[in-house]
Tab-separated table of N, CA and C in Angstrom:
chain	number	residue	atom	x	y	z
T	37	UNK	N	-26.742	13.464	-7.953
T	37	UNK	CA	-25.567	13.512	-7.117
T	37	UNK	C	-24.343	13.790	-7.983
T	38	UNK	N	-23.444	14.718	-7.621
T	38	UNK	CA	-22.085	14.742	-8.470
T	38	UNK	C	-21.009	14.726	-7.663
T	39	UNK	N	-20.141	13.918	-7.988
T	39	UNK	CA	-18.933	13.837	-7.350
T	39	UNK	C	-17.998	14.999	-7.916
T	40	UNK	N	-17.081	15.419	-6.606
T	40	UNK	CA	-16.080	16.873	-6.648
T	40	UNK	C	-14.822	16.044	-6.591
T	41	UNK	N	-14.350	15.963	-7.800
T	41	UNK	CA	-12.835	15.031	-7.724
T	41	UNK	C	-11.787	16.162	-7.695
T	42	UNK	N	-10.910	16.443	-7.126
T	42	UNK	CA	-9.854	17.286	-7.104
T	42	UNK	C	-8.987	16.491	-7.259
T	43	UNK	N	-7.719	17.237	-8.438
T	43	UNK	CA	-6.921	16.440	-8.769
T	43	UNK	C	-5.643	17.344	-8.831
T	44	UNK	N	-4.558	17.329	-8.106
T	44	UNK	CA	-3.016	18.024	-7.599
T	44	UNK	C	-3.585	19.451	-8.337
T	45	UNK	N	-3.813	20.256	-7.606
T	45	UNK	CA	-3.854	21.491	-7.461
T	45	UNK	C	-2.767	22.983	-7.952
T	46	UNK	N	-1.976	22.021	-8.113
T	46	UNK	CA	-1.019	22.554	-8.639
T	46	UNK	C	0.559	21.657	-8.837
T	47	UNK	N	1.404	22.347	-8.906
T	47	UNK	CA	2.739	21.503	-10.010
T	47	UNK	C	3.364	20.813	-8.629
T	48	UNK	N	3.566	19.541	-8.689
T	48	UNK	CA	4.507	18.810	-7.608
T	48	UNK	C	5.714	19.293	-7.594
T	49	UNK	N	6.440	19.590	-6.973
T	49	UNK	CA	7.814	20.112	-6.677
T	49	UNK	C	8.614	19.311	-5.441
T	50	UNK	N	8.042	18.824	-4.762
T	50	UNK	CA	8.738	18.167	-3.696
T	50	UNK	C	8.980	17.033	-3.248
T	51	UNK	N	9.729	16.243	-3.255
T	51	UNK	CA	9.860	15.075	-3.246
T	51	UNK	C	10.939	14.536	-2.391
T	52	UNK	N	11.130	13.425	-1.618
T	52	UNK	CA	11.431	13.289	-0.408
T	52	UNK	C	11.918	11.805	-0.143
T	53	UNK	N	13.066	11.008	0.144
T	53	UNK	CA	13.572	9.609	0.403
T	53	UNK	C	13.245	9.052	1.759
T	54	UNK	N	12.548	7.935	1.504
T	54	UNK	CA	12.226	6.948	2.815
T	54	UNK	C	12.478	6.049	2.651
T	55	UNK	N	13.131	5.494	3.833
T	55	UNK	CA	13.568	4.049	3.722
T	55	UNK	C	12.809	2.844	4.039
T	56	UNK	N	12.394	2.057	3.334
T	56	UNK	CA	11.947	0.717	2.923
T	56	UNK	C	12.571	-0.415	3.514
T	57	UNK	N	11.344	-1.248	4.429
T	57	UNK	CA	11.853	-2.309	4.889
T	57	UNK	C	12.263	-3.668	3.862
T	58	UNK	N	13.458	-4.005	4.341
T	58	UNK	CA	14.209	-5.161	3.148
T	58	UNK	C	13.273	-6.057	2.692
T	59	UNK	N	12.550	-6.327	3.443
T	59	UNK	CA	10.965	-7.392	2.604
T	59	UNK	C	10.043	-6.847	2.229
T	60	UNK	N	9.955	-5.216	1.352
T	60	UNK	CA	8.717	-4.625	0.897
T	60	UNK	C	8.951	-5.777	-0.443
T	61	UNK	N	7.626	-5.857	-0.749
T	61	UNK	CA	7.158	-5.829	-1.871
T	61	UNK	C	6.300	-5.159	-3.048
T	62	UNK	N	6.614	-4.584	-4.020
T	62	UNK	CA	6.053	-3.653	-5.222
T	62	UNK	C	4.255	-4.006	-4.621
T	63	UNK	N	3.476	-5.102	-4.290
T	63	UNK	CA	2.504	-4.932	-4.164
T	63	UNK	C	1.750	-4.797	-2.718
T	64	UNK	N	2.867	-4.701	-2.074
T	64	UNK	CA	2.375	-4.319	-0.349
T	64	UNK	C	2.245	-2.799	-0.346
T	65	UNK	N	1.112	-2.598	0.202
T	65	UNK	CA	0.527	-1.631	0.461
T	65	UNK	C	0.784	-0.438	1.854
T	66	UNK	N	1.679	-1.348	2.470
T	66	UNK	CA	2.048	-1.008	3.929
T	66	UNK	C	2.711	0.187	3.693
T	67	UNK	N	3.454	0.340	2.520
T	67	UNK	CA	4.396	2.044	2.497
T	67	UNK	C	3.167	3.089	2.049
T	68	UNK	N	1.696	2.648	2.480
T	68	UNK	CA	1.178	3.990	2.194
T	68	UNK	C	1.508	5.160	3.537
T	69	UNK	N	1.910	4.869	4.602
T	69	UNK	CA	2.130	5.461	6.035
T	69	UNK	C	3.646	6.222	5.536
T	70	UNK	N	4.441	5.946	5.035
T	70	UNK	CA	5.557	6.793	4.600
T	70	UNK	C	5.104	8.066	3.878
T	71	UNK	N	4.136	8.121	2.565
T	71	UNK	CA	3.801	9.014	1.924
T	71	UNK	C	3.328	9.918	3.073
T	72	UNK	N	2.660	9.700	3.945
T	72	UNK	CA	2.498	11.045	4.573
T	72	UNK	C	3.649	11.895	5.149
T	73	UNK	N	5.083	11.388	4.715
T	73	UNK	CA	5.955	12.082	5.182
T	73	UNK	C	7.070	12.852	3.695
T	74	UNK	N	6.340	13.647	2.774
T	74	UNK	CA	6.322	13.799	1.374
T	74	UNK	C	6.988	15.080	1.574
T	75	UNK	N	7.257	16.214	2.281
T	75	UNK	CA	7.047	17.134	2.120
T	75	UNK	C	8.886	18.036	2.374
T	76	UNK	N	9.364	17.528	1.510
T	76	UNK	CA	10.801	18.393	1.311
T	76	UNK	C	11.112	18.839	0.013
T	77	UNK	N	12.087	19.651	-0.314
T	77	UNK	CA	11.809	19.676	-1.915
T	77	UNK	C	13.524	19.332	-2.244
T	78	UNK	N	13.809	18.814	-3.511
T	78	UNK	CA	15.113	18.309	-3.875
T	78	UNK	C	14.990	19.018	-5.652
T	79	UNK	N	16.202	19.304	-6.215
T	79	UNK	CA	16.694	19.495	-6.967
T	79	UNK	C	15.702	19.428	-8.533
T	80	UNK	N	14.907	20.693	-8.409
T	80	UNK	CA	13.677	20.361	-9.825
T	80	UNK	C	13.641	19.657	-10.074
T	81	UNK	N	13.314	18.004	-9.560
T	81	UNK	CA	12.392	17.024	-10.041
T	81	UNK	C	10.966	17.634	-9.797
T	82	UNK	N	9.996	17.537	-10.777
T	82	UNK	CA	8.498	17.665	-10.682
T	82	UNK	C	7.958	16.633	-11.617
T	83	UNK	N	6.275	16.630	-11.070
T	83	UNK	CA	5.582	15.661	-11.559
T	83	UNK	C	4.561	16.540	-11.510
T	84	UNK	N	4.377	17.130	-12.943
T	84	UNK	CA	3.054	18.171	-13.092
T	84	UNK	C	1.463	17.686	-13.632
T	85	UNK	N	0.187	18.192	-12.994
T	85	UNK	CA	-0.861	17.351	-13.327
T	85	UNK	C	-1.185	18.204	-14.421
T	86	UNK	N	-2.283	17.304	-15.135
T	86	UNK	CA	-2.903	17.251	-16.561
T	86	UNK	C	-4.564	16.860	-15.940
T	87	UNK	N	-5.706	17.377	-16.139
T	87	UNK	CA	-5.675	19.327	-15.872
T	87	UNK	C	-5.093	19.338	-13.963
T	88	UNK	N	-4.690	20.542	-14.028
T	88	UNK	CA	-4.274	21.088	-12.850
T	88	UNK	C	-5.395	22.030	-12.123
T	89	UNK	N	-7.080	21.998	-12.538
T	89	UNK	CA	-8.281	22.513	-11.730
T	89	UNK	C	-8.893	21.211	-11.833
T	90	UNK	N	-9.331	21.432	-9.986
T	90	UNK	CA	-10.821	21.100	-10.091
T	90	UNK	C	-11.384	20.237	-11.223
T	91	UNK	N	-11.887	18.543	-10.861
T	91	UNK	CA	-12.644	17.895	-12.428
T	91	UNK	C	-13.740	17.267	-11.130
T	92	UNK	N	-14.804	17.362	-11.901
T	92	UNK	CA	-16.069	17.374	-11.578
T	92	UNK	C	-16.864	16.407	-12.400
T	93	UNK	N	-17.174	15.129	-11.631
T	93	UNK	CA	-17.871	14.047	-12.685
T	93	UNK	C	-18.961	14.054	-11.751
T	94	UNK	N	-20.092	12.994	-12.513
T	94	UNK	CA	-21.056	12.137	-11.515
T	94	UNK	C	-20.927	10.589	-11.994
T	95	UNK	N	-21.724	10.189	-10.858
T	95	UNK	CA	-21.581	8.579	-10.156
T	95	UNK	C	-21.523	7.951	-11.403
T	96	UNK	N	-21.061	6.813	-11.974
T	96	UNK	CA	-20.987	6.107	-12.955
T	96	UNK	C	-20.136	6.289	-13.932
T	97	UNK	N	-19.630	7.890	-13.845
T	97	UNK	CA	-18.721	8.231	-15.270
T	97	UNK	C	-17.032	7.945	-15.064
T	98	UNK	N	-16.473	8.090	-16.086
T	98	UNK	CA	-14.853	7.749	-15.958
T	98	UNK	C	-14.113	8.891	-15.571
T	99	UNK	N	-12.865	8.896	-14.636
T	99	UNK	CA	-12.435	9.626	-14.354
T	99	UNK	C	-10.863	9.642	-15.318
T	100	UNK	N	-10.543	10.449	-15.917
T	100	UNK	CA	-9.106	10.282	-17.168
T	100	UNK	C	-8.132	11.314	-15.819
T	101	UNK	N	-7.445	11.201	-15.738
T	101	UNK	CA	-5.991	11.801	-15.326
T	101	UNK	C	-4.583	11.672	-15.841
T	102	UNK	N	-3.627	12.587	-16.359
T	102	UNK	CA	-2.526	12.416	-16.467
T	102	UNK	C	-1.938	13.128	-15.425
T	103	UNK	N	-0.347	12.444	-15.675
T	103	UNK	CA	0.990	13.353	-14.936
T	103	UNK	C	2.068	13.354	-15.470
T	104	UNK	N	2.772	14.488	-16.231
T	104	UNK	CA	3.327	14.498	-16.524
T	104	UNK	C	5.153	14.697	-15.652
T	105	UNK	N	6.284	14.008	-15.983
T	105	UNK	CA	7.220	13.673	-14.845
T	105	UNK	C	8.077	15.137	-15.859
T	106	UNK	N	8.680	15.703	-15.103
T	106	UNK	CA	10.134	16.133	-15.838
T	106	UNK	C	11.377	16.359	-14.236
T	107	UNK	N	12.791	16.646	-15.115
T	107	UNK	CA	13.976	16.911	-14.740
T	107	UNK	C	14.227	15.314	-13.758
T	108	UNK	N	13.861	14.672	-14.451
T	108	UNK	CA	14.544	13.185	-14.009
T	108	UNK	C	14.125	12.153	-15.259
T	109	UNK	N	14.802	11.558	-15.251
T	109	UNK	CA	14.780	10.069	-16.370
T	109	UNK	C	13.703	9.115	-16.703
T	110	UNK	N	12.050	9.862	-17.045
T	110	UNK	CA	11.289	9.034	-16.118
T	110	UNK	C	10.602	7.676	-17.202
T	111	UNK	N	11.280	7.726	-18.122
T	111	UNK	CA	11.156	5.572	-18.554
T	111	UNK	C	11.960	4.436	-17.504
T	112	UNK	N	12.882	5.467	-16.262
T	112	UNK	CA	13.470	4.274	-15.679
T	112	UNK	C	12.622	4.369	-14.609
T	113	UNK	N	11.716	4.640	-14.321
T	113	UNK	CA	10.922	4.569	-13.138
T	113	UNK	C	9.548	3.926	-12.901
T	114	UNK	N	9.015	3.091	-12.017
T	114	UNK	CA	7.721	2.447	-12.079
T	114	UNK	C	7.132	3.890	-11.564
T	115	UNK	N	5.806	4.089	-11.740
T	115	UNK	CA	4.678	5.261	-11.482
T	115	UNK	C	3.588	4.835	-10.358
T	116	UNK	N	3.642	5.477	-9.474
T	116	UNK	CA	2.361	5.113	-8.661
T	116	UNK	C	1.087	6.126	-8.846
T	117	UNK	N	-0.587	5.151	-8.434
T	117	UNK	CA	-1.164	6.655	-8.310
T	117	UNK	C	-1.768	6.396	-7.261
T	118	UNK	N	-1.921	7.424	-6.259
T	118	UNK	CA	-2.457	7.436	-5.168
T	118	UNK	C	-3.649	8.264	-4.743
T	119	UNK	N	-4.483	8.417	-3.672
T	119	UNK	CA	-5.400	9.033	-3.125
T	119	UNK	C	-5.395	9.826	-1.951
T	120	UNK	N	-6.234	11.091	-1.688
T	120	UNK	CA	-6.352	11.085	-0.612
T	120	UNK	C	-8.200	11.652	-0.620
T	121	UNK	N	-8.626	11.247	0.363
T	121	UNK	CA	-9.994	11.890	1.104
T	121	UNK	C	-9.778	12.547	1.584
T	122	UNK	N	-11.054	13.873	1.564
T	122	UNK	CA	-10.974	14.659	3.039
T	122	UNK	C	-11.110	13.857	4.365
T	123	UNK	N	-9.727	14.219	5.202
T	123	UNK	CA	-9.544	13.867	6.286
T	123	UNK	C	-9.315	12.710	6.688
T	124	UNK	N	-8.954	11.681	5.318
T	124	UNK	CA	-8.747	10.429	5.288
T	124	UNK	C	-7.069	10.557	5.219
T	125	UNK	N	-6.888	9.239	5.126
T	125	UNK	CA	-5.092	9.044	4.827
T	125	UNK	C	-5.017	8.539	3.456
T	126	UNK	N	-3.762	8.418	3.234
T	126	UNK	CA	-3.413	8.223	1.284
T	126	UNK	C	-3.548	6.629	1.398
T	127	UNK	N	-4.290	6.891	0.055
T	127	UNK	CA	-4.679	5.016	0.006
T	127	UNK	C	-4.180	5.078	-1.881
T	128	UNK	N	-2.997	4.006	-1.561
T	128	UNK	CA	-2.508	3.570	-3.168
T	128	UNK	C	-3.469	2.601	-3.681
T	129	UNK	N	-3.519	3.084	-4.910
T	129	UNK	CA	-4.420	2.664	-5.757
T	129	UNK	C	-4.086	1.832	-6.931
T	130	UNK	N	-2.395	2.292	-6.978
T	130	UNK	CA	-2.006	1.442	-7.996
T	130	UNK	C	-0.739	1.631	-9.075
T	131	UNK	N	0.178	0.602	-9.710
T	131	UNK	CA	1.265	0.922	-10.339
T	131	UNK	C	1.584	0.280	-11.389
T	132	UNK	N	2.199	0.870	-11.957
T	132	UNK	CA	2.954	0.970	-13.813
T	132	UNK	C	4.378	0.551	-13.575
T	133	UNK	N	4.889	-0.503	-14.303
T	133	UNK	CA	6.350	-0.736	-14.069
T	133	UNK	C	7.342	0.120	-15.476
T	134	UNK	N	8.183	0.397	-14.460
T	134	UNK	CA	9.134	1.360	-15.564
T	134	UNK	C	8.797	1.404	-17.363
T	135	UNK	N	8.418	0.171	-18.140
T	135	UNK	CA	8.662	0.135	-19.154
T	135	UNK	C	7.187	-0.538	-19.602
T	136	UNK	N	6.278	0.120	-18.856
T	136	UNK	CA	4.581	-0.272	-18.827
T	136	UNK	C	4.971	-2.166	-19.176
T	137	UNK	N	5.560	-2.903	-18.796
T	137	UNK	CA	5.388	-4.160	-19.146
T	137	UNK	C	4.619	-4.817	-17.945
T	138	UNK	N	4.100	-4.403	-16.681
T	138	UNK	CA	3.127	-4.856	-15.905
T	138	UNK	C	2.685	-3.887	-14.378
T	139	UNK	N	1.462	-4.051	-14.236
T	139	UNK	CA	0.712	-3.070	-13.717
T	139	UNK	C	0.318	-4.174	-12.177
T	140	UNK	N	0.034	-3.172	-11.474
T	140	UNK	CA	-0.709	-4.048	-10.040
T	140	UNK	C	-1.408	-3.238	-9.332
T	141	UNK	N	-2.572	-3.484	-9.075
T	141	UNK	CA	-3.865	-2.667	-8.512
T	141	UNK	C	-4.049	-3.103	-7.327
T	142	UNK	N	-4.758	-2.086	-6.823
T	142	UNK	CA	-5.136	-2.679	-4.983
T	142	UNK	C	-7.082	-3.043	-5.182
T	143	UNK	N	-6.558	-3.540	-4.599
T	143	UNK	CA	-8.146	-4.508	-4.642
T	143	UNK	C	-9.258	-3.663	-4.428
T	144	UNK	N	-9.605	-2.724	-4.153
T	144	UNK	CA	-10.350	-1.544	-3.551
T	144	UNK	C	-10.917	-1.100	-5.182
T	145	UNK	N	-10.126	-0.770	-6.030
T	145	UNK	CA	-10.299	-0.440	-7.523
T	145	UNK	C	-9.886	-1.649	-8.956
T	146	UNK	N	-9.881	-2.954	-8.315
T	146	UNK	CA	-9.430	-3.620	-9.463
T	146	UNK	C	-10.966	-3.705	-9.890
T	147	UNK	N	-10.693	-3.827	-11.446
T	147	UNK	CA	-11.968	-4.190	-12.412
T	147	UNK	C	-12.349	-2.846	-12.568
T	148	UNK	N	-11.969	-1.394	-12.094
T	148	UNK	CA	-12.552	-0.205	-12.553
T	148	UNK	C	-11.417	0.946	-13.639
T	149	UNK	N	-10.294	0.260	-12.883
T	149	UNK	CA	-8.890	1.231	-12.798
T	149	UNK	C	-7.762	0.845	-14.176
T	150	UNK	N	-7.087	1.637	-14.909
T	150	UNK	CA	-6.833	1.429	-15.521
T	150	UNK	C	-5.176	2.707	-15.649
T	151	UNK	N	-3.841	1.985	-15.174
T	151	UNK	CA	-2.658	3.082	-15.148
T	151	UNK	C	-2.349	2.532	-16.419
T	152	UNK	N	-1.614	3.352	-17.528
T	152	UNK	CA	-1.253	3.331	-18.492
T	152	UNK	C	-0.041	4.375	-18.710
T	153	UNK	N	1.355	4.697	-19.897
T	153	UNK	CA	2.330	5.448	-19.449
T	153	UNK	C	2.923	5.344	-21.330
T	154	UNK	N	3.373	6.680	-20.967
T	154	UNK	CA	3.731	7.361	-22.625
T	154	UNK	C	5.271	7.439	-22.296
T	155	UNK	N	6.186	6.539	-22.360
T	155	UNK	CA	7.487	7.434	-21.831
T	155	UNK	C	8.424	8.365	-22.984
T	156	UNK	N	8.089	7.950	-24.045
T	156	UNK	CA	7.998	9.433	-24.813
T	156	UNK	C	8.169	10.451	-24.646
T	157	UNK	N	7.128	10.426	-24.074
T	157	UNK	CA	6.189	12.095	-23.684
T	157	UNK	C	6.251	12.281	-21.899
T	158	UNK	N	6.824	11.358	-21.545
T	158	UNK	CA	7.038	11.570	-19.655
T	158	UNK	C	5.781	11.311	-19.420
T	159	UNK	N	4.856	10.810	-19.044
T	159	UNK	CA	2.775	10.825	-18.751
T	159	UNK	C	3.241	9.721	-18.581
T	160	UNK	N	2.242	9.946	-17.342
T	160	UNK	CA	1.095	8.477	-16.986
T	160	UNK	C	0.022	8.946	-16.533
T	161	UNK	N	-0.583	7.883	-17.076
T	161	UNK	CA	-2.257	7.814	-17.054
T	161	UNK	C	-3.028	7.529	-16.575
T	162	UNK	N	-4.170	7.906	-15.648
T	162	UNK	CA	-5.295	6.985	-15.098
T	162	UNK	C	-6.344	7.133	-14.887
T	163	UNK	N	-6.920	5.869	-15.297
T	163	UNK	CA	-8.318	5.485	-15.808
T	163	UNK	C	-9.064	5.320	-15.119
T	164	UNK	N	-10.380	5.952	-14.048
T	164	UNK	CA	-11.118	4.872	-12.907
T	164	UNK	C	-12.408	5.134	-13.561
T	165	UNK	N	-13.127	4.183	-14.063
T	165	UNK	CA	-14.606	4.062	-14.288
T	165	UNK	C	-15.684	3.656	-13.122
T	166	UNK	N	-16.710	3.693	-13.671
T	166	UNK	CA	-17.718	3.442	-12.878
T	166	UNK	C	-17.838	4.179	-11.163
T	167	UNK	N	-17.513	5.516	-11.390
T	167	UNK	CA	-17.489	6.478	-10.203
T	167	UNK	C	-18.256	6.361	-9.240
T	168	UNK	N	-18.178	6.043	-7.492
T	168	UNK	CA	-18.816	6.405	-7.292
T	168	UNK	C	-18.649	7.719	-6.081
T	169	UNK	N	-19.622	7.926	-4.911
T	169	UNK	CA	-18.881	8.753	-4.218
T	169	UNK	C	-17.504	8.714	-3.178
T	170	UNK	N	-17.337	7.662	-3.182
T	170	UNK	CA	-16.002	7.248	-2.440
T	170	UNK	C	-15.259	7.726	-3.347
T	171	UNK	N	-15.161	7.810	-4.404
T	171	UNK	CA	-13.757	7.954	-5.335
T	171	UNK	C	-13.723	9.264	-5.052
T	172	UNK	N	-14.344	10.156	-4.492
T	172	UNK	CA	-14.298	11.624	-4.129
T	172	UNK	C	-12.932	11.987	-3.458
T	173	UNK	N	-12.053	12.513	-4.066
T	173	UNK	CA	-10.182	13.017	-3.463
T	173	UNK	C	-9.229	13.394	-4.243
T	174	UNK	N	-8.029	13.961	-3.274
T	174	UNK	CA	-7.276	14.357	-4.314
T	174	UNK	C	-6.216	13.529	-4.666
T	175	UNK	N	-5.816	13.372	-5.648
T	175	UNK	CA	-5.423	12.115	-6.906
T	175	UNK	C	-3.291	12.997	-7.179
T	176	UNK	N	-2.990	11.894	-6.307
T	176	UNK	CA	-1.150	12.189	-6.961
T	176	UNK	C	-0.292	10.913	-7.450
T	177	UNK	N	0.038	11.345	-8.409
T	177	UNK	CA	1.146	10.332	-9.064
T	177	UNK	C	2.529	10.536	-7.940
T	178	UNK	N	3.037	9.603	-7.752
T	178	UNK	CA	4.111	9.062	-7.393
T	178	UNK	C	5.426	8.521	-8.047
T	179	UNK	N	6.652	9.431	-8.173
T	179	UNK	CA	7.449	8.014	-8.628
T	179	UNK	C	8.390	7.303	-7.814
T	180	UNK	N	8.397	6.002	-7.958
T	180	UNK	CA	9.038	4.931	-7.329
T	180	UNK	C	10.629	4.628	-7.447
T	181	UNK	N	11.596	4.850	-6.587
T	181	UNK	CA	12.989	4.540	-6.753
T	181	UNK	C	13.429	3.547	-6.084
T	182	UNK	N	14.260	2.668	-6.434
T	182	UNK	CA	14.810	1.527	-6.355
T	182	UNK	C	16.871	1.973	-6.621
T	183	UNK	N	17.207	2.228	-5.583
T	183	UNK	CA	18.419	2.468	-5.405
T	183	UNK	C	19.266	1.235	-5.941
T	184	UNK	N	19.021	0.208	-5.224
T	184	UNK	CA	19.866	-1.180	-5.334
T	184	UNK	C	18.728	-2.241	-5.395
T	185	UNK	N	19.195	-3.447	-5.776
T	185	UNK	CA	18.426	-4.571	-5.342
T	185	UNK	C	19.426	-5.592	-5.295
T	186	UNK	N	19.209	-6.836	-4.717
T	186	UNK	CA	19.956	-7.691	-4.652
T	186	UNK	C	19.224	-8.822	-3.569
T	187	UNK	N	19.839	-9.980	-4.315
T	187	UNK	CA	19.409	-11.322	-3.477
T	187	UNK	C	20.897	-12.255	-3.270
T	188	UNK	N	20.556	-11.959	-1.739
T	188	UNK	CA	21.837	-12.839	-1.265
T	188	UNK	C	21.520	-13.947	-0.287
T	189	UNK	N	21.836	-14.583	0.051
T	189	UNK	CA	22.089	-16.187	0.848
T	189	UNK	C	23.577	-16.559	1.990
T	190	UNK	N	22.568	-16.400	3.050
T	190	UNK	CA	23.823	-15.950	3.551
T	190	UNK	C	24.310	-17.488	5.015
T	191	UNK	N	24.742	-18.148	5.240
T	191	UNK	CA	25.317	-19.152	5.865
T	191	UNK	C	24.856	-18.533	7.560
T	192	UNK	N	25.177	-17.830	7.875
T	192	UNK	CA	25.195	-17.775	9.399
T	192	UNK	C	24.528	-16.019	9.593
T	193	UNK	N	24.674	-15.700	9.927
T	193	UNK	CA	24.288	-13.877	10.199
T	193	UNK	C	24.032	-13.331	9.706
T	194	UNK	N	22.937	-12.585	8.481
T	194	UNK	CA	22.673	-11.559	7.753
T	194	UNK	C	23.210	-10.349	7.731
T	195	UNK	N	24.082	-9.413	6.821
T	195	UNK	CA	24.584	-8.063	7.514
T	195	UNK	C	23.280	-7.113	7.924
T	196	UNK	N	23.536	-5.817	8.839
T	196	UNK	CA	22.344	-5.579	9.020
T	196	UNK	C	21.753	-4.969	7.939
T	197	UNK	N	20.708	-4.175	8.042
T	197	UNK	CA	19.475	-3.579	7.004
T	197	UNK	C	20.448	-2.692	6.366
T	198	UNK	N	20.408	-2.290	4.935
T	198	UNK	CA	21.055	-0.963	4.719
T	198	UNK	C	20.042	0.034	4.179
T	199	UNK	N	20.386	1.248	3.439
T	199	UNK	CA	19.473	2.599	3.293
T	199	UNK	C	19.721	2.610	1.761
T	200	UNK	N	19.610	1.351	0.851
T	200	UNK	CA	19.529	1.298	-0.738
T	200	UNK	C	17.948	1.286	-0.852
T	201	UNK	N	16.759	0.919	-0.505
T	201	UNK	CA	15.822	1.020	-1.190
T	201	UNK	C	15.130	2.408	-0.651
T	202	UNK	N	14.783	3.135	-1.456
T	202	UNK	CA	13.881	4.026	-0.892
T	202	UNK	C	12.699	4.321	-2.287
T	203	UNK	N	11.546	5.718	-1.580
T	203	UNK	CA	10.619	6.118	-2.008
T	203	UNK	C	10.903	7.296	-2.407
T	204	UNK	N	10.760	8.021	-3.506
T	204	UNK	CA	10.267	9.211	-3.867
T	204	UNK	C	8.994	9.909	-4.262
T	205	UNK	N	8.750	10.633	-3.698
T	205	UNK	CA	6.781	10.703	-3.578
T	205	UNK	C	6.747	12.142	-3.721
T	206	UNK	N	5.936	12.919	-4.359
T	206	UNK	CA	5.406	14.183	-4.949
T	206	UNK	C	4.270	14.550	-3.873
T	207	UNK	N	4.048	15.810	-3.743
T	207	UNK	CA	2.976	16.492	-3.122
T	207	UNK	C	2.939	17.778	-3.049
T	208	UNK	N	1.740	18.428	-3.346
T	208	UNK	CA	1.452	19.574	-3.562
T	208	UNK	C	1.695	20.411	-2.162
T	209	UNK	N	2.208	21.796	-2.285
T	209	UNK	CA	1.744	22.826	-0.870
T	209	UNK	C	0.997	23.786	-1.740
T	210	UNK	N	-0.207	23.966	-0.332
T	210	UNK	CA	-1.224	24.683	-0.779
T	210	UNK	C	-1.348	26.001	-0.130
């Protein structure tokens, strides 16, 4: 049996702001339903893959991926990497905090998965061992923006929601 891993097909160019409910948390999974709304393009930010054909493993072996970020700042940014199946929806798999000082996996791939990040060199990295055919899809890095943050305490009325946190998310047109 061999698994057909496709991995970004070509150079990310498009990237797109969604707004985030005030109680996300870095490890809630719930903003995978936003990524399907990826598809505008803004001011040469790209996130180019490492290889950019077709990688072709079988069941048991490791899958290596990079992505390389340019025309944005990218040591200030946490890294996501995500999935998709044929005909499935994007399922996050997992993230790198700005300055690789801590990582958080979705339970689906913990104990196989491994994000790692060069900010050097703009790359991040990822590791999934022990393949099997589910891991079969195509594989995009993400980067994560954080406009504002803040913790306030408030006596009587909360002001309402504002439009400081959002997402920036990469995706190929084919």
């Amino acid at each position: 049996m061999i698994l057909h891993t496709v991995f970004l097909p070509a150079v990310f160019s498009d990237i797109v702001a969604v707004d985030l409910p005030a109680s996300f948390e870095m490890a809630d999974i719930s903003f995978l339903f936003f990524l399907l709304m990826c598809f505008t393009s803004v001011n040469g930010q790209s996130l180019e893959s490492i290889p950019s054909s077709p990688v072709t493993k079988k069941p048991g072996e490791t899958l290596n991926l990079s992505c390389k970020g340019s025309g944005f700042d990218f040591g200030q940014y946490s890294m996501h990497w995500i999935r998709q199946s044929a005909g499935q929806t994007f399922i996050w798999m997992g993230v790198i905090w700005y300055d690789a000082s801590k990582t958080v996996y979705a339970k689906s791939v913990e104990g196989r998965i491994e994000i790692t990040r060069d900010n050097s060199n703009s790359m991040v990295y990822l590791k999934l061992s022990g393949l099997t055919t589910e891991d079969t899809a195509v594989y995009y890095c993400a980067r994560h923006t954080v406009m504002q943050t803040s913790t306030e305490l408030y006596k009587n009325k909360p002001p309402p929601p504002n439009n400081n946190s959002r997402w920036r998310c990469s995706t190929v047109q084919l």
